[in-house]
Amino acid sequence: MDWGDEYPHNSFDLHCLLNSFPGDLEFKQIFSDIDEKIEQNAISIEHCIKEIQSEVNKQCPDVQLRTTTDCFEWLNNYNYNSSKSPSIPHGDLINFLKILRDLLKNEQNQEEMVLNLLWDLSCQSSVSFPSTVSGVSFHFLSRTSLHSVEDHSSMDVKSVWDDIRLHLRRFLVNKLQSHNEINNSQQKILLKNQCIQQFLFLYPESEVTSKYQSIQNKLLTTLLQNCFPSFSRESNLDIMADRYQGTILKLYSMIKEDFNTLHEILAPSSTVKFIKETYLDTVTEEMAKFLENFCELQFKESAVRVVKTSKNSSKHRGTVHALVTPEYPQKGRNIFLSLDELKFLSQLVKSFLKLEKNVQELFEEMFSWLRIPRNTSGILETSNREIVIEKPRTNETSITSEQLLPVTEATLLDFGWRSAFKKVSLPMAHSITTAIEDFSAKILQQEQNERFSTVSYALDLVNVLPVWQDSYVVPEADQPKKIAKFCSDIMEKLDIMLPLALACRDDSFQEIRANFVEACCKVATAVLARLQERSKEFPSRAPLKNLNVLLSTAVYVFQHFMQYDHVMKENAKKPIFLVPIQRYQEFISSLQFQVTDYCVRVCATSILQDAESHHWDDYKAFYEGERCSFSLQMWHYFFWALRHDLWTILPPKLAQEILAEVLEKSLSLLASRYAQAHPSYKRTLQIRLDVTTILICTENMLWSVCTSVQKLLNPHAYVDDKIFKIHTHCNNLFTTLVILTSPLTELHQAFQHGLGDSSSDSLKPIFKQPLHWLSCISHFYPSLLRTPSAGRLTAEGQLKLLLSQPGCNWNLLLETLLYHDGLLLRILLKSSKCTFQEQVSNTENNLNQGSNLIEAVFQVLYHCTFSPQTFGNVFVNYMEEEQLWDFLYNIPVSTHRESEGEVIRCLRLALTDAVKDIVQQVVSVLSSGSSCERNLSKRSVPEHLRESIPKEWNYIPKETKRKESSKGFTRLAAQAVSIVISKLPTVIACLPPPIKYFFILSERKMSENFVELKKAGLLVWNLIVIICRIFEDGNTVELLTGASLDRWSKEKLGLVCVCLESITGEQTSRPNQMTQKVIRSIEQQKPNWVECQLLKARKLSTECAFMAIEKSTALEEGDIALELTEQKINMMVLDICHKPGGSEYLRQIYHIMRLNEGYLKEQLFSMSGSEEKPLPIQSLKTTLRSVEDQPSAFNPFHVYKVFSKSMLDQSAITKWNWNWSNLLPNYLGLDKMTFSILLKNRICPSCQLIEQIHVLSDWHFHVSHLKNLRNQELTFFKHAQLIKKKKITRCPCCPFHLNLQLSAKV
């Protein structure tokens, strides 16, 4: 809004756009708001320029400014070419200054009053008080001329003015020193900023920065001396390293405070110079002193040490000797550093590298418009580019917009901390190679000794801890879980030494880097040799688990050197560790093939070699046909044991690849063997049971090898994938089952008219569809795996797929949580209340588990912008059950109400974060008013001092202004209220769709009881209520904004609250006169503007949410529900993980689901039943344990229990009533060669005499209706004709009777 003579600065914070994915309506509102702010700022600037033109034209008749360009040109010339005006009488000036000096000397606490008076004289009367020491010149803008006027005062004036400045200087210096004791960083920055501006009013910038620099230097020196003690042999290096790291953190906080204090006051070059000279140079100097003492002590102890080196090493050191500094020609060569000392120095270097990075990021924003290259010796180099500082330019007749600002050359930041390490660089370079080789050889020798001292060949394992948080990060799916301990110990020590190599940016560290790379390559070669040696122990002495451990260890080392290469190649054009990386890649591929090949060979030569079970031509049934082969049961055990080892050792992605490949190849072997079987009639049932067992076991294993729902349900989309081949082998096995074990009568009935044309493209056989075998056994075996025609997975299927993965699959987890409008989350939230109630008597840590789960669910769903209905349905249902509607109507800001519920707390925090910018702007507006009020209420200027002010300055006392303050506050309060109302639509537009949809559903529940909500809506209502509650709570305001509010500001914020409550209709009492005046002023400026803004906000809150719902549900129409694509799921996962704590929230939910897997399955099963009687709610297991904390030993008894009871009831399978009339027609398109071979395999061996009997001449006459069949296809029917002609009543090995319908037909 426009406020007459005010020139408001309107801004829009774009960071709120990063919190969600705005839709079309949201973007329209946001851009409309931005355009409005730009337009308002442009109007304010234009109005201000017009006033300047009018004033200049009025007071300077000889100057006529007609255009904006004329105004800018005049201002530019005026700044640097001030003309003279009549001087002030010398007596008046000296009298005023003497009275001012006497007042400061004789009376106490007058400094603030004097500073304010001088500032008012400068602002009101345009008096320019001199800040230089060379001379005194008071510039004054007269009322008849706007040109500067100089009055050359005598030396008395200079002396008096210097006395005044000196007195005020002491006051400001003491004030600056006292500000360092303030704990509130933001308040400290604000007060220092004001104090330095006052200082700059009296003294030039160089003197101010110099004095402030000395103040900060004293503070920094005290800090460094306390934390940087002198080094001695008795010093604990670990404790000293920790102390140094803490000191560096404190140092950075001081740098950040002063940067935020100065960067808006001083020019960028001055800010850079101050930070460099005050902090960076000081800490570099202190570190250099410490390291010099360190080096001296090391030299004394190394004077008598004899270092034995090889010829190559001696030659190398001879080269290095040339680099030794002349001051220490022998010390650098003789000093030898131990591993602990190198570790200590590396930690120091790491701290400085982190400080350098933080300072660089701090200055990047200031220099973002300058493309500044890196310097080899520091952060930023000296640039010839020009930036804004105070040096004037020469006059120019034609001035462009870029030339209106004075610029000059700037010296940018140069952090030379590496120079402090110069004296220890050579000892580090000499020692690092020996130290790395020594500790790696020692660890390898220790591992060798442990191997010889134990009987077992099992490797000692350790869990892999996550590292590299700030740089190259390996995806979680590629991170190993367990590795060999000796390798972990070696890589851990290499990580400690890495900062020494990363510090290389000049010659002093080049040799350290080269020696580190050389030593790492030797270590990589030695570790690889040891891994290869251990791999040769398999399978003669070591178990298969060792091979998996070696593979995981090799991947770990490979990834480590990839990370080294990534962080060290900043100044290198070529890969640094190319050879080790290639060797490890080859070794990893070799080990992976060895693991896969061994598992397949074990299946082929050992597990599946079962002479008793596979005696197919035996006339006796195998265990009466009621159990499968022993080999298949062992095959199942082997796969689950292999899965356990892979899941607990290898990276998840690699583990699934190996398991899928072994499964595919073993199924290929099984399909081939059963297709070649020639079972007797008694063994036919065993074939059927064996194939069924294979298919059921494979179905159970598919959940573990499929990484997504699409891969599980649509394997045809991944033709070259192992999953598709697995389905192909299963279909081949089922084809064998159908042709080899179906009744002859049904087989003849289905194929009596011949086979279809398998080569026809128009006919796509059903049996070739990937999931055909699964649909055939689904009538007997209730699998959770659905075919595409049956729709998507059930909730139980989603849960099973998620928990079958080797690790936490973020995309799959989110997809499972969003399934069926958050069905699993609703179960978890119900159970969380039971958990909370049962843990009331436990410790506080356990007490918070239930509320932590609610917070995790809230934060995850809050950022699921493509599925807003899930958030709404889950939490509306929860609030309905918990009866929390009263809290939602009036969300409290205070956190002390325990009965409000965790959901209300999360809603409050989310909405508070949304209105934080509004609160910041309102507080800023009122703070400016508070500052003016404080100036008006401060100690007035004494009468005798006011009378001594030269009349030419036309000074207006503050008492006159105080009379107009009430009118100014009405305008100020109206501006604060209008800020809140104007920002509401944009705030709602930037809120994620889930929160808006939640309030729409909630409003429907509450609209009957609260009629007044229809005006603005529940969401708008709550936003305004929260803003009012924040304004009422001064602590919350200070927490959100960092501003320290005085009594005046708190009172005025209270008045703003009353105005807002009156607008929304919440206020019960009659508004006071001031409130009515504020609201009336807003209405006078823009009639009906408030109501339009509230209606616009309500429209955005409803239409945006419904548009998001329509987009998310539009894809559900049709036979296949595609509610959320993989791309949308991935986008939401990235959005969640980039939010603070997002990945931890997902991980927390995942572990609770894993701990309560059985309970969740029971609940889902009870809900999916026909009766839909849910089980009683139980408390959740909330003790979070990672995968590594779970029992690591494989339990075969548990697998047997699951196999025999839950998965495969063999006696029940024999009683399955196969619907052959529906199955067999699906195979009419079967390949003729396949059909003939399978059909030949099922003919009884005793009936092979048919090949020795000639076919009768009238054969085709008897079977003329089968003349289109090939000769191979006639074998079955010839067999029936032979039995009829020979009048054989029964075959000796199969129940083939003449009275069969098949024989009669033939």
Coordinates of N, CA, C and O in Angstrom, one line a residue, residues 5-83:
D5 N 3.8 10.2 2.3 CA 5.2 10.7 2.2 C 6.2 9.6 2.6 O 7.4 9.8 2.6
E6 N 5.7 8.4 2.8 CA 6.6 7.3 3.2 C 7.1 6.6 1.9 O 6.4 6.6 0.9
Y7 N 8.3 6.0 1.9 CA 8.8 5.3 0.8 C 9.2 3.9 1.2 O 10.3 3.6 1.5
P8 N 8.2 3.0 1.3 CA 8.4 1.7 1.8 C 9.3 0.9 0.9 O 9.1 1.0 -0.3
H9 N 10.1 0.1 1.4 CA 10.9 -0.8 0.6 C 10.3 -2.2 0.7 O 10.3 -2.9 1.8
N10 N 9.7 -2.7 -0.4 CA 9.0 -4.0 -0.4 C 9.9 -5.0 -1.0 O 10.6 -4.8 -2.0
S11 N 9.9 -6.2 -0.4 CA 10.8 -7.3 -0.8 C 10.0 -8.6 -0.8 O 9.0 -8.7 -0.1
F12 N 10.5 -9.6 -1.5 CA 9.9 -10.9 -1.5 C 11.0 -11.9 -1.4 O 11.9 -11.9 -2.1
D13 N 10.8 -12.8 -0.4 CA 11.8 -13.8 -0.1 C 11.5 -15.1 -0.9 O 10.5 -15.7 -0.7
L14 N 12.4 -15.4 -1.8 CA 12.1 -16.5 -2.7 C 12.4 -17.9 -2.1 O 12.2 -18.9 -2.7
H15 N 13.0 -17.9 -0.9 CA 13.4 -19.2 -0.4 C 12.2 -20.0 0.0 O 12.3 -21.2 0.0
C16 N 11.0 -19.4 0.1 CA 9.8 -20.2 0.4 C 9.4 -21.0 -0.8 O 8.7 -22.0 -0.6
L17 N 9.8 -20.6 -2.0 CA 9.5 -21.5 -3.1 C 10.2 -22.8 -3.1 O 9.8 -23.7 -3.7
L18 N 11.3 -22.9 -2.4 CA 12.1 -24.1 -2.3 C 11.4 -25.2 -1.4 O 11.9 -26.3 -1.4
N19 N 10.4 -24.8 -0.7 CA 9.8 -25.7 0.3 C 8.7 -26.6 -0.4 O 8.2 -27.5 0.3
S20 N 8.4 -26.3 -1.6 CA 7.3 -27.1 -2.2 C 7.5 -27.0 -3.7 O 8.4 -26.3 -4.3
F21 N 6.6 -27.7 -4.4 CA 6.5 -27.6 -5.9 C 5.2 -26.9 -6.2 O 4.1 -27.5 -6.4
P22 N 5.2 -25.5 -6.4 CA 4.0 -24.8 -6.6 C 3.3 -25.2 -7.9 O 4.0 -25.5 -8.9
G23 N 2.0 -25.1 -7.9 CA 1.2 -25.4 -9.1 C 1.0 -24.1 -9.9 O 1.6 -23.0 -9.6
D24 N 0.1 -24.2 -10.9 CA -0.1 -23.0 -11.7 C -0.7 -21.8 -11.0 O -0.2 -20.7 -11.1
L25 N -1.7 -22.1 -10.2 CA -2.3 -21.0 -9.4 C -1.3 -20.4 -8.4 O -1.3 -19.2 -8.2
E26 N -0.5 -21.2 -7.8 CA 0.5 -20.7 -6.8 C 1.5 -19.9 -7.5 O 1.8 -18.8 -7.0
F27 N 2.0 -20.3 -8.7 CA 3.0 -19.5 -9.4 C 2.3 -18.2 -9.8 O 3.0 -17.1 -9.8
K28 N 1.1 -18.2 -10.2 CA 0.4 -17.0 -10.7 C 0.4 -16.0 -9.5 O 0.7 -14.8 -9.7
Q29 N 0.0 -16.5 -8.3 CA -0.1 -15.6 -7.2 C 1.3 -15.1 -6.8 O 1.5 -13.9 -6.4
I30 N 2.3 -16.0 -6.8 CA 3.7 -15.6 -6.4 C 4.2 -14.5 -7.3 O 4.8 -13.5 -6.9
F31 N 4.1 -14.8 -8.6 CA 4.6 -13.8 -9.6 C 3.8 -12.5 -9.5 O 4.4 -11.4 -9.7
S32 N 2.6 -12.6 -9.2 CA 1.8 -11.4 -9.1 C 2.2 -10.6 -7.9 O 2.3 -9.3 -8.0
D33 N 2.6 -11.3 -6.8 CA 3.1 -10.6 -5.6 C 4.4 -9.9 -5.9 O 4.7 -8.8 -5.5
I34 N 5.3 -10.6 -6.6 CA 6.6 -10.0 -7.0 C 6.4 -8.8 -7.8 O 7.1 -7.8 -7.6
D35 N 5.5 -8.9 -8.9 CA 5.3 -7.8 -9.7 C 4.8 -6.6 -8.9 O 5.1 -5.4 -9.2
E36 N 3.9 -6.9 -8.0 CA 3.3 -5.8 -7.2 C 4.4 -5.1 -6.3 O 4.4 -3.9 -6.2
K37 N 5.3 -5.9 -5.8 CA 6.4 -5.3 -5.0 C 7.3 -4.5 -5.8 O 7.7 -3.4 -5.4
I38 N 7.6 -5.0 -7.0 CA 8.5 -4.2 -7.9 C 7.8 -2.9 -8.3 O 8.5 -1.8 -8.4
E39 N 6.5 -3.0 -8.6 CA 5.8 -1.8 -9.0 C 5.8 -0.8 -7.9 O 6.0 0.5 -8.1
Q40 N 5.5 -1.2 -6.6 CA 5.5 -0.3 -5.5 C 6.8 0.3 -5.3 O 6.9 1.5 -5.0
N41 N 7.9 -0.5 -5.4 CA 9.2 0.1 -5.2 C 9.5 1.1 -6.3 O 10.1 2.2 -6.0
A42 N 9.1 0.8 -7.5 CA 9.3 1.8 -8.6 C 8.6 3.1 -8.4 O 9.1 4.2 -8.6
I43 N 7.4 3.0 -7.9 CA 6.6 4.2 -7.6 C 7.2 5.0 -6.5 O 7.3 6.2 -6.6
S44 N 7.7 4.3 -5.5 CA 8.4 5.0 -4.4 C 9.6 5.7 -4.9 O 9.9 6.9 -4.5
I45 N 10.4 5.1 -5.7 CA 11.6 5.7 -6.2 C 11.3 6.9 -7.1 O 11.9 7.9 -7.0
E46 N 10.3 6.7 -7.9 CA 9.9 7.8 -8.8 C 9.4 9.0 -8.0 O 9.7 10.1 -8.4
H47 N 8.6 8.7 -7.0 CA 8.1 9.8 -6.2 C 9.2 10.5 -5.5 O 9.2 11.8 -5.4
C48 N 10.2 9.8 -5.0 CA 11.3 10.4 -4.3 C 12.2 11.3 -5.3 O 12.6 12.4 -4.9
I49 N 12.4 10.8 -6.5 CA 13.1 11.5 -7.5 C 12.4 12.8 -7.8 O 13.0 13.9 -8.0
K50 N 11.1 12.7 -7.9 CA 10.3 14.0 -8.3 C 10.4 15.0 -7.2 O 10.5 16.2 -7.4
E51 N 10.4 14.5 -5.9 CA 10.6 15.5 -4.8 C 12.0 16.1 -4.8 O 12.1 17.3 -4.5
I52 N 13.0 15.4 -5.2 CA 14.3 15.9 -5.3 C 14.4 17.0 -6.4 O 14.9 18.1 -6.2
Q53 N 13.8 16.7 -7.5 CA 13.7 17.6 -8.6 C 13.0 18.9 -8.2 O 13.5 20.0 -8.5
S54 N 11.9 18.7 -7.6 CA 11.2 19.9 -7.2 C 11.9 20.8 -6.2 O 12.0 22.0 -6.3
E55 N 12.6 20.1 -5.2 CA 13.4 20.9 -4.2 C 14.6 21.6 -4.8 O 14.9 22.7 -4.5
V56 N 15.2 20.9 -5.7 CA 16.4 21.5 -6.4 C 16.0 22.7 -7.3 O 16.6 23.7 -7.2
N57 N 14.9 22.5 -8.0 CA 14.4 23.5 -8.9 C 14.0 24.7 -8.1 O 14.1 25.9 -8.5
K58 N 13.5 24.5 -6.9 CA 13.0 25.5 -6.0 C 14.1 26.3 -5.4 O 14.1 27.6 -5.3
Q59 N 15.1 25.6 -4.9 CA 16.2 26.3 -4.1 C 17.4 26.7 -5.0 O 18.2 27.5 -4.5
C60 N 17.4 26.2 -6.2 CA 18.6 26.5 -7.1 C 18.0 27.0 -8.4 O 17.7 26.2 -9.3
P61 N 17.7 28.3 -8.5 CA 17.1 28.8 -9.7 C 17.9 28.6 -10.9 O 17.4 28.5 -12.1
D62 N 19.2 28.5 -10.7 CA 20.1 28.3 -11.9 C 20.2 26.9 -12.4 O 20.8 26.6 -13.4
V63 N 19.6 26.0 -11.6 CA 19.6 24.6 -12.0 C 18.2 24.1 -12.2 O 17.3 24.3 -11.4
Q64 N 17.9 23.6 -13.4 CA 16.6 23.1 -13.8 C 16.7 21.6 -14.2 O 17.3 21.3 -15.2
L65 N 16.1 20.7 -13.3 CA 16.2 19.3 -13.6 C 14.8 18.9 -14.1 O 13.8 18.9 -13.5
R66 N 14.8 18.5 -15.4 CA 13.5 18.1 -16.1 C 13.3 16.6 -16.2 O 12.2 16.2 -16.1
T67 N 14.4 15.8 -16.3 CA 14.2 14.4 -16.4 C 15.0 13.7 -15.3 O 15.7 14.3 -14.5
T68 N 14.7 12.4 -15.2 CA 15.4 11.5 -14.3 C 16.9 11.5 -14.5 O 17.7 11.5 -13.6
T69 N 17.3 11.5 -15.8 CA 18.7 11.5 -16.1 C 19.4 12.8 -15.7 O 20.5 12.7 -15.1
D70 N 18.7 13.9 -15.8 CA 19.3 15.2 -15.3 C 19.5 15.1 -13.8 O 20.5 15.6 -13.3
C71 N 18.5 14.5 -13.1 CA 18.6 14.4 -11.7 C 19.8 13.5 -11.2 O 20.6 13.9 -10.4
F72 N 20.0 12.4 -11.9 CA 21.2 11.6 -11.6 C 22.5 12.2 -11.9 O 23.5 12.1 -11.1
E73 N 22.5 12.9 -13.0 CA 23.8 13.6 -13.4 C 24.1 14.7 -12.4 O 25.3 14.9 -12.0
W74 N 23.1 15.5 -11.9 CA 23.3 16.5 -11.0 C 23.8 15.9 -9.6 O 24.7 16.5 -9.0
L75 N 23.1 14.8 -9.2 CA 23.5 14.2 -7.9 C 25.0 13.7 -8.0 O 25.8 13.9 -7.1
N76 N 25.4 13.2 -9.2 CA 26.7 12.7 -9.3 C 27.7 13.8 -9.3 O 28.8 13.7 -8.6
N77 N 27.4 14.9 -10.0 CA 28.3 16.0 -10.0 C 28.4 16.7 -8.6 O 29.4 17.1 -8.2
Y78 N 27.2 16.7 -7.9 CA 27.2 17.4 -6.6 C 28.0 16.6 -5.6 O 28.7 17.2 -4.8
N79 N 28.0 15.3 -5.7 CA 28.7 14.5 -4.7 C 30.2 14.8 -4.7 O 30.9 14.8 -3.7
Y80 N 30.7 15.2 -5.8 CA 32.2 15.3 -5.9 C 32.6 16.7 -6.4 O 33.8 16.9 -6.5
N81 N 31.7 17.6 -6.6 CA 32.1 19.0 -7.0 C 31.2 19.9 -6.2 O 30.3 20.6 -6.8
S82 N 31.4 20.0 -4.9 CA 30.6 20.9 -4.1 C 31.1 22.3 -4.2 O 32.2 22.6 -4.2
S83 N 30.1 23.2 -4.4 CA 30.5 24.6 -4.5 C 30.4 25.3 -3.1 O 30.0 24.7 -2.2

